[in-house]
């Protein structure tokens, strides 16, 4: 198998994995949104991130289709890893929102790195036409991660102002 063919196989697998990651994100955010209603800025950002994740998943589907590959075969290893990251969102008592935000920041870091890997693989597979759409998704993850990180102090203050449950 040539190096480029091998790179294409790994790349297509990576696209499927990332589709599973985005699908997981969509579900996680959906579960968390009701608990974020007391935090209007966070709620609005997470709602936008939910919609963006749907778009990102569709982009990955489009790329898979373009390369003649079936979409979204869930990879247990990846969903397992993601479930671990998401896992401590359910462990909380009253400070669930803060835990959810910390988990979301970790999740974004994972996604940024995943897109970085996909960009390198696209290059190696001779699919450099794909890089602009992958870069766009990566930038979106970066923006959301930055927003969450820089708003942590505000969220802590907002949390402290909420009535104890
Ligand atoms: Fe995403």
PDB file of C-alpha atoms and ligand atoms in Angstrom:
ATOM      1  CA  UNK A   1       0.000   0.000   0.000  1.00  0.00           C
ATOM      2  CA  UNK A   2       1.436   3.377  -0.958  1.00  0.00           C
ATOM      3  CA  UNK A   3       2.007   5.967   1.726  1.00  0.00           C
ATOM      4  CA  UNK A   4      -0.654   8.194   0.240  1.00  0.00           C
ATOM      5  CA  UNK A   5      -3.239   5.428   0.144  1.00  0.00           C
ATOM      6  CA  UNK A   6      -2.428   4.553   3.728  1.00  0.00           C
ATOM      7  CA  UNK A   7      -2.720   8.224   4.713  1.00  0.00           C
ATOM      8  CA  UNK A   8      -6.126   8.367   2.991  1.00  0.00           C
ATOM      9  CA  UNK A   9      -7.364   5.346   4.971  1.00  0.00           C
ATOM     10  CA  UNK A  10      -6.221   6.866   8.238  1.00  0.00           C
ATOM     11  CA  UNK A  11      -7.682  10.224   7.212  1.00  0.00           C
ATOM     12  CA  UNK A  12     -11.115   8.774   6.378  1.00  0.00           C
ATOM     13  CA  UNK A  13     -11.109   6.910   9.661  1.00  0.00           C
ATOM     14  CA  UNK A  14     -10.242  10.170  11.404  1.00  0.00           C
ATOM     15  CA  UNK A  15     -13.156  11.938   9.721  1.00  0.00           C
ATOM     16  CA  UNK A  16     -15.508   9.205  10.960  1.00  0.00           C
ATOM     17  CA  UNK A  17     -14.079   9.453  14.470  1.00  0.00           C
ATOM     18  CA  UNK A  18     -14.493  13.200  14.496  1.00  0.00           C
ATOM     19  CA  UNK A  19     -18.073  12.810  13.325  1.00  0.00           C
ATOM     20  CA  UNK A  20     -18.654  10.629  16.398  1.00  0.00           C
ATOM     21  CA  UNK A  21     -17.047  13.309  18.578  1.00  0.00           C
ATOM     22  CA  UNK A  22     -19.312  16.027  17.169  1.00  0.00           C
ATOM     23  CA  UNK A  23     -22.341  13.784  17.634  1.00  0.00           C
ATOM     24  CA  UNK A  24     -21.333  13.238  21.238  1.00  0.00           C
ATOM     25  CA  UNK A  25     -20.953  17.007  21.691  1.00  0.00           C
ATOM     26  CA  UNK A  26     -24.444  17.609  20.314  1.00  0.00           C
ATOM     27  CA  UNK A  27     -25.946  15.160  22.828  1.00  0.00           C
ATOM     28  CA  UNK A  28     -23.921  16.433  25.789  1.00  0.00           C
ATOM     29  CA  UNK A  29     -24.775  20.082  25.150  1.00  0.00           C
ATOM     30  CA  UNK A  30     -28.420  19.201  24.694  1.00  0.00           C
ATOM     31  CA  UNK A  31     -28.439  17.569  28.146  1.00  0.00           C
ATOM     32  CA  UNK A  32     -26.648  20.466  29.799  1.00  0.00           C
ATOM     33  CA  UNK A  33     -28.531  23.400  28.287  1.00  0.00           C
ATOM     34  CA  UNK A  34     -31.514  23.322  30.672  1.00  0.00           C
ATOM     35  CA  UNK A  35     -29.154  23.580  33.662  1.00  0.00           C
ATOM     36  CA  UNK A  36     -27.470  26.639  32.164  1.00  0.00           C
ATOM     37  CA  UNK A  37     -30.594  28.746  31.937  1.00  0.00           C
ATOM     38  CA  UNK A  38     -29.562  30.778  34.997  1.00  0.00           C
ATOM     39  CA  UNK A  39     -26.433  31.858  33.094  1.00  0.00           C
ATOM     40  CA  UNK A  40     -27.718  33.728  30.024  1.00  0.00           C
ATOM     41  CA  UNK A  41     -24.326  34.411  28.360  1.00  0.00           C
ATOM     42  CA  UNK A  42     -23.153  30.838  28.833  1.00  0.00           C
ATOM     43  CA  UNK A  43     -26.514  29.495  27.714  1.00  0.00           C
ATOM     44  CA  UNK A  44     -26.441  31.560  24.506  1.00  0.00           C
ATOM     45  CA  UNK A  45     -22.854  30.497  23.731  1.00  0.00           C
ATOM     46  CA  UNK A  46     -23.574  26.830  24.377  1.00  0.00           C
ATOM     47  CA  UNK A  47     -26.710  27.002  22.257  1.00  0.00           C
ATOM     48  CA  UNK A  48     -24.659  28.480  19.408  1.00  0.00           C
ATOM     49  CA  UNK A  49     -22.030  25.775  19.960  1.00  0.00           C
ATOM     50  CA  UNK A  50     -24.754  23.151  19.698  1.00  0.00           C
ATOM     51  CA  UNK A  51     -25.825  24.521  16.306  1.00  0.00           C
ATOM     52  CA  UNK A  52     -22.203  24.799  15.192  1.00  0.00           C
ATOM     53  CA  UNK A  53     -21.560  21.177  16.152  1.00  0.00           C
ATOM     54  CA  UNK A  54     -24.437  20.135  13.897  1.00  0.00           C
ATOM     55  CA  UNK A  55     -22.828  22.103  11.049  1.00  0.00           C
ATOM     56  CA  UNK A  56     -19.401  20.628  11.825  1.00  0.00           C
ATOM     57  CA  UNK A  57     -20.800  17.092  11.759  1.00  0.00           C
ATOM     58  CA  UNK A  58     -22.450  17.844   8.391  1.00  0.00           C
ATOM     59  CA  UNK A  59     -19.129  19.155   7.030  1.00  0.00           C
ATOM     60  CA  UNK A  60     -17.452  15.887   8.037  1.00  0.00           C
ATOM     61  CA  UNK A  61     -20.242  13.926   6.351  1.00  0.00           C
ATOM     62  CA  UNK A  62     -19.761  15.967   3.183  1.00  0.00           C
ATOM     63  CA  UNK A  63     -16.015  15.262   3.172  1.00  0.00           C
ATOM     64  CA  UNK A  64     -16.609  11.537   3.681  1.00  0.00           C
ATOM     65  CA  UNK A  65     -19.132  11.481   0.881  1.00  0.00           C
ATOM     66  CA  UNK A  66     -16.762  13.383  -1.396  1.00  0.00           C
ATOM     67  CA  UNK A  67     -14.150  10.650  -0.892  1.00  0.00           C
ATOM     68  CA  UNK A  68     -16.738   7.943  -1.542  1.00  0.00           C
ATOM     69  CA  UNK A  69     -16.787   6.713   2.017  1.00  0.00           C
ATOM     70  CA  UNK A  70     -19.707   5.841   4.245  1.00  0.00           C
ATOM     71  CA  UNK A  71     -20.259   8.263   7.053  1.00  0.00           C
ATOM     72  CA  UNK A  72     -20.260   8.018  10.796  1.00  0.00           C
ATOM     73  CA  UNK A  73     -19.453   4.461  11.826  1.00  0.00           C
ATOM     74  CA  UNK A  74     -19.075   4.964  15.547  1.00  0.00           C
ATOM     75  CA  UNK A  75     -15.688   4.090  16.953  1.00  0.00           C
ATOM     76  CA  UNK A  76     -16.056   2.751  20.444  1.00  0.00           C
ATOM     77  CA  UNK A  77     -12.569   3.757  21.505  1.00  0.00           C
ATOM     78  CA  UNK A  78     -13.232   7.379  20.671  1.00  0.00           C
ATOM     79  CA  UNK A  79     -16.717   7.534  22.131  1.00  0.00           C
ATOM     80  CA  UNK A  80     -15.261   5.861  25.208  1.00  0.00           C
ATOM     81  CA  UNK A  81     -12.618   8.550  25.568  1.00  0.00           C
ATOM     82  CA  UNK A  82     -15.184  11.266  25.091  1.00  0.00           C
ATOM     83  CA  UNK A  83     -17.528   9.681  27.603  1.00  0.00           C
ATOM     84  CA  UNK A  84     -14.701   9.822  30.146  1.00  0.00           C
ATOM     85  CA  UNK A  85     -14.274  13.535  29.566  1.00  0.00           C
ATOM     86  CA  UNK A  86     -18.031  14.023  29.774  1.00  0.00           C
ATOM     87  CA  UNK A  87     -18.261  11.671  32.768  1.00  0.00           C
ATOM     88  CA  UNK A  88     -17.448  14.118  35.504  1.00  0.00           C
ATOM     89  CA  UNK A  89     -20.239  16.407  34.361  1.00  0.00           C
ATOM     90  CA  UNK A  90     -22.619  14.067  36.154  1.00  0.00           C
ATOM     91  CA  UNK A  91     -20.611  13.795  39.337  1.00  0.00           C
ATOM     92  CA  UNK A  92     -21.520  17.237  40.640  1.00  0.00           C
ATOM     93  CA  UNK A  93     -23.620  18.424  43.509  1.00  0.00           C
ATOM     94  CA  UNK A  94     -24.571  22.099  43.233  1.00  0.00           C
ATOM     95  CA  UNK A  95     -21.550  23.175  41.233  1.00  0.00           C
ATOM     96  CA  UNK A  96     -22.518  21.173  38.154  1.00  0.00           C
ATOM     97  CA  UNK A  97     -22.417  24.202  35.899  1.00  0.00           C
ATOM     98  CA  UNK A  98     -18.783  24.913  36.734  1.00  0.00           C
ATOM     99  CA  UNK A  99     -17.915  21.261  36.220  1.00  0.00           C
ATOM    100  CA  UNK A 100     -19.736  21.260  32.895  1.00  0.00           C
ATOM    101  CA  UNK A 101     -17.771  24.296  31.782  1.00  0.00           C
ATOM    102  CA  UNK A 102     -14.456  22.713  32.798  1.00  0.00           C
ATOM    103  CA  UNK A 103     -15.432  19.576  30.885  1.00  0.00           C
ATOM    104  CA  UNK A 104     -16.417  21.694  27.877  1.00  0.00           C
ATOM    105  CA  UNK A 105     -12.997  23.397  27.925  1.00  0.00           C
ATOM    106  CA  UNK A 106     -11.309  19.976  27.962  1.00  0.00           C
ATOM    107  CA  UNK A 107     -13.582  18.815  25.179  1.00  0.00           C
ATOM    108  CA  UNK A 108     -12.721  21.858  23.056  1.00  0.00           C
ATOM    109  CA  UNK A 109      -8.980  21.230  23.534  1.00  0.00           C
ATOM    110  CA  UNK A 110      -9.533  17.666  22.347  1.00  0.00           C
ATOM    111  CA  UNK A 111     -11.495  18.851  19.321  1.00  0.00           C
ATOM    112  CA  UNK A 112      -8.909  21.478  18.345  1.00  0.00           C
ATOM    113  CA  UNK A 113      -6.199  18.816  18.431  1.00  0.00           C
ATOM    114  CA  UNK A 114      -8.382  16.388  16.468  1.00  0.00           C
ATOM    115  CA  UNK A 115      -8.845  18.916  13.698  1.00  0.00           C
ATOM    116  CA  UNK A 116      -5.098  19.559  13.736  1.00  0.00           C
ATOM    117  CA  UNK A 117      -4.515  15.844  13.194  1.00  0.00           C
ATOM    118  CA  UNK A 118      -7.107  15.782  10.381  1.00  0.00           C
ATOM    119  CA  UNK A 119      -5.368  18.730   8.694  1.00  0.00           C
ATOM    120  CA  UNK A 120      -2.025  16.910   8.714  1.00  0.00           C
ATOM    121  CA  UNK A 121      -3.678  13.728   7.447  1.00  0.00           C
ATOM    122  CA  UNK A 122      -5.546  15.582   4.660  1.00  0.00           C
ATOM    123  CA  UNK A 123      -2.216  16.991   3.519  1.00  0.00           C
ATOM    124  CA  UNK A 124      -0.516  13.594   3.587  1.00  0.00           C
ATOM    125  CA  UNK A 125      -3.455  12.004   1.736  1.00  0.00           C
ATOM    126  CA  UNK A 126      -3.296  14.569  -1.050  1.00  0.00           C
ATOM    127  CA  UNK A 127      -6.664  16.025  -0.019  1.00  0.00           C
ATOM    128  CA  UNK A 128      -5.486  19.592   0.436  1.00  0.00           C
ATOM    129  CA  UNK A 129      -8.837  20.822  -0.956  1.00  0.00           C
ATOM    130  CA  UNK A 130     -10.335  19.719   2.357  1.00  0.00           C
ATOM    131  CA  UNK A 131      -8.153  21.862   4.564  1.00  0.00           C
ATOM    132  CA  UNK A 132     -10.124  25.117   4.412  1.00  0.00           C
ATOM    133  CA  UNK A 133     -13.302  23.544   5.763  1.00  0.00           C
ATOM    134  CA  UNK A 134     -11.358  21.675   8.471  1.00  0.00           C
ATOM    135  CA  UNK A 135      -9.557  24.891   9.403  1.00  0.00           C
ATOM    136  CA  UNK A 136     -12.889  26.658   9.719  1.00  0.00           C
ATOM    137  CA  UNK A 137     -14.165  24.045  12.185  1.00  0.00           C
ATOM    138  CA  UNK A 138     -10.882  24.208  14.096  1.00  0.00           C
ATOM    139  CA  UNK A 139     -11.152  28.001  14.392  1.00  0.00           C
ATOM    140  CA  UNK A 140     -14.702  27.680  15.704  1.00  0.00           C
ATOM    141  CA  UNK A 141     -13.546  25.243  18.387  1.00  0.00           C
ATOM    142  CA  UNK A 142     -10.711  27.589  19.272  1.00  0.00           C
ATOM    143  CA  UNK A 143     -13.074  30.571  19.595  1.00  0.00           C
ATOM    144  CA  UNK A 144     -15.447  28.672  21.851  1.00  0.00           C
ATOM    145  CA  UNK A 145     -12.587  27.291  23.962  1.00  0.00           C
ATOM    146  CA  UNK A 146     -11.134  30.798  24.317  1.00  0.00           C
ATOM    147  CA  UNK A 147     -14.505  32.248  25.297  1.00  0.00           C
ATOM    148  CA  UNK A 148     -15.075  29.583  27.942  1.00  0.00           C
ATOM    149  CA  UNK A 149     -11.548  29.968  29.310  1.00  0.00           C
ATOM    150  CA  UNK A 150     -11.642  33.738  29.527  1.00  0.00           C
ATOM    151  CA  UNK A 151     -15.145  33.768  31.045  1.00  0.00           C
ATOM    152  CA  UNK A 152     -14.362  31.314  33.839  1.00  0.00           C
ATOM    153  CA  UNK A 153     -13.978  34.070  36.479  1.00  0.00           C
ATOM    154  CA  UNK A 154     -17.316  35.641  35.418  1.00  0.00           C
ATOM    155  CA  UNK A 155     -18.997  32.255  35.586  1.00  0.00           C
ATOM    156  CA  UNK A 156     -17.631  31.635  39.067  1.00  0.00           C
ATOM    157  CA  UNK A 157     -19.047  34.991  40.209  1.00  0.00           C
ATOM    158  CA  UNK A 158     -22.386  34.265  38.531  1.00  0.00           C
ATOM    159  CA  UNK A 159     -22.407  30.854  40.214  1.00  0.00           C
ATOM    160  CA  UNK A 160     -21.790  32.382  43.648  1.00  0.00           C
ATOM    161  CA  UNK A 161     -24.690  34.770  43.120  1.00  0.00           C
ATOM    162  CA  UNK A 162     -27.124  31.936  42.455  1.00  0.00           C
ATOM    163  CA  UNK A 163     -29.249  30.757  45.359  1.00  0.00           C
ATOM    164  CA  UNK A 164     -27.953  27.474  46.783  1.00  0.00           C
ATOM    165  CA  UNK A 165     -30.053  24.548  45.567  1.00  0.00           C
TER     166      UNK A 165
HETATM  167 FE1  LIG B   1     -17.260  20.642  17.464  1.00  0.00          FE
END
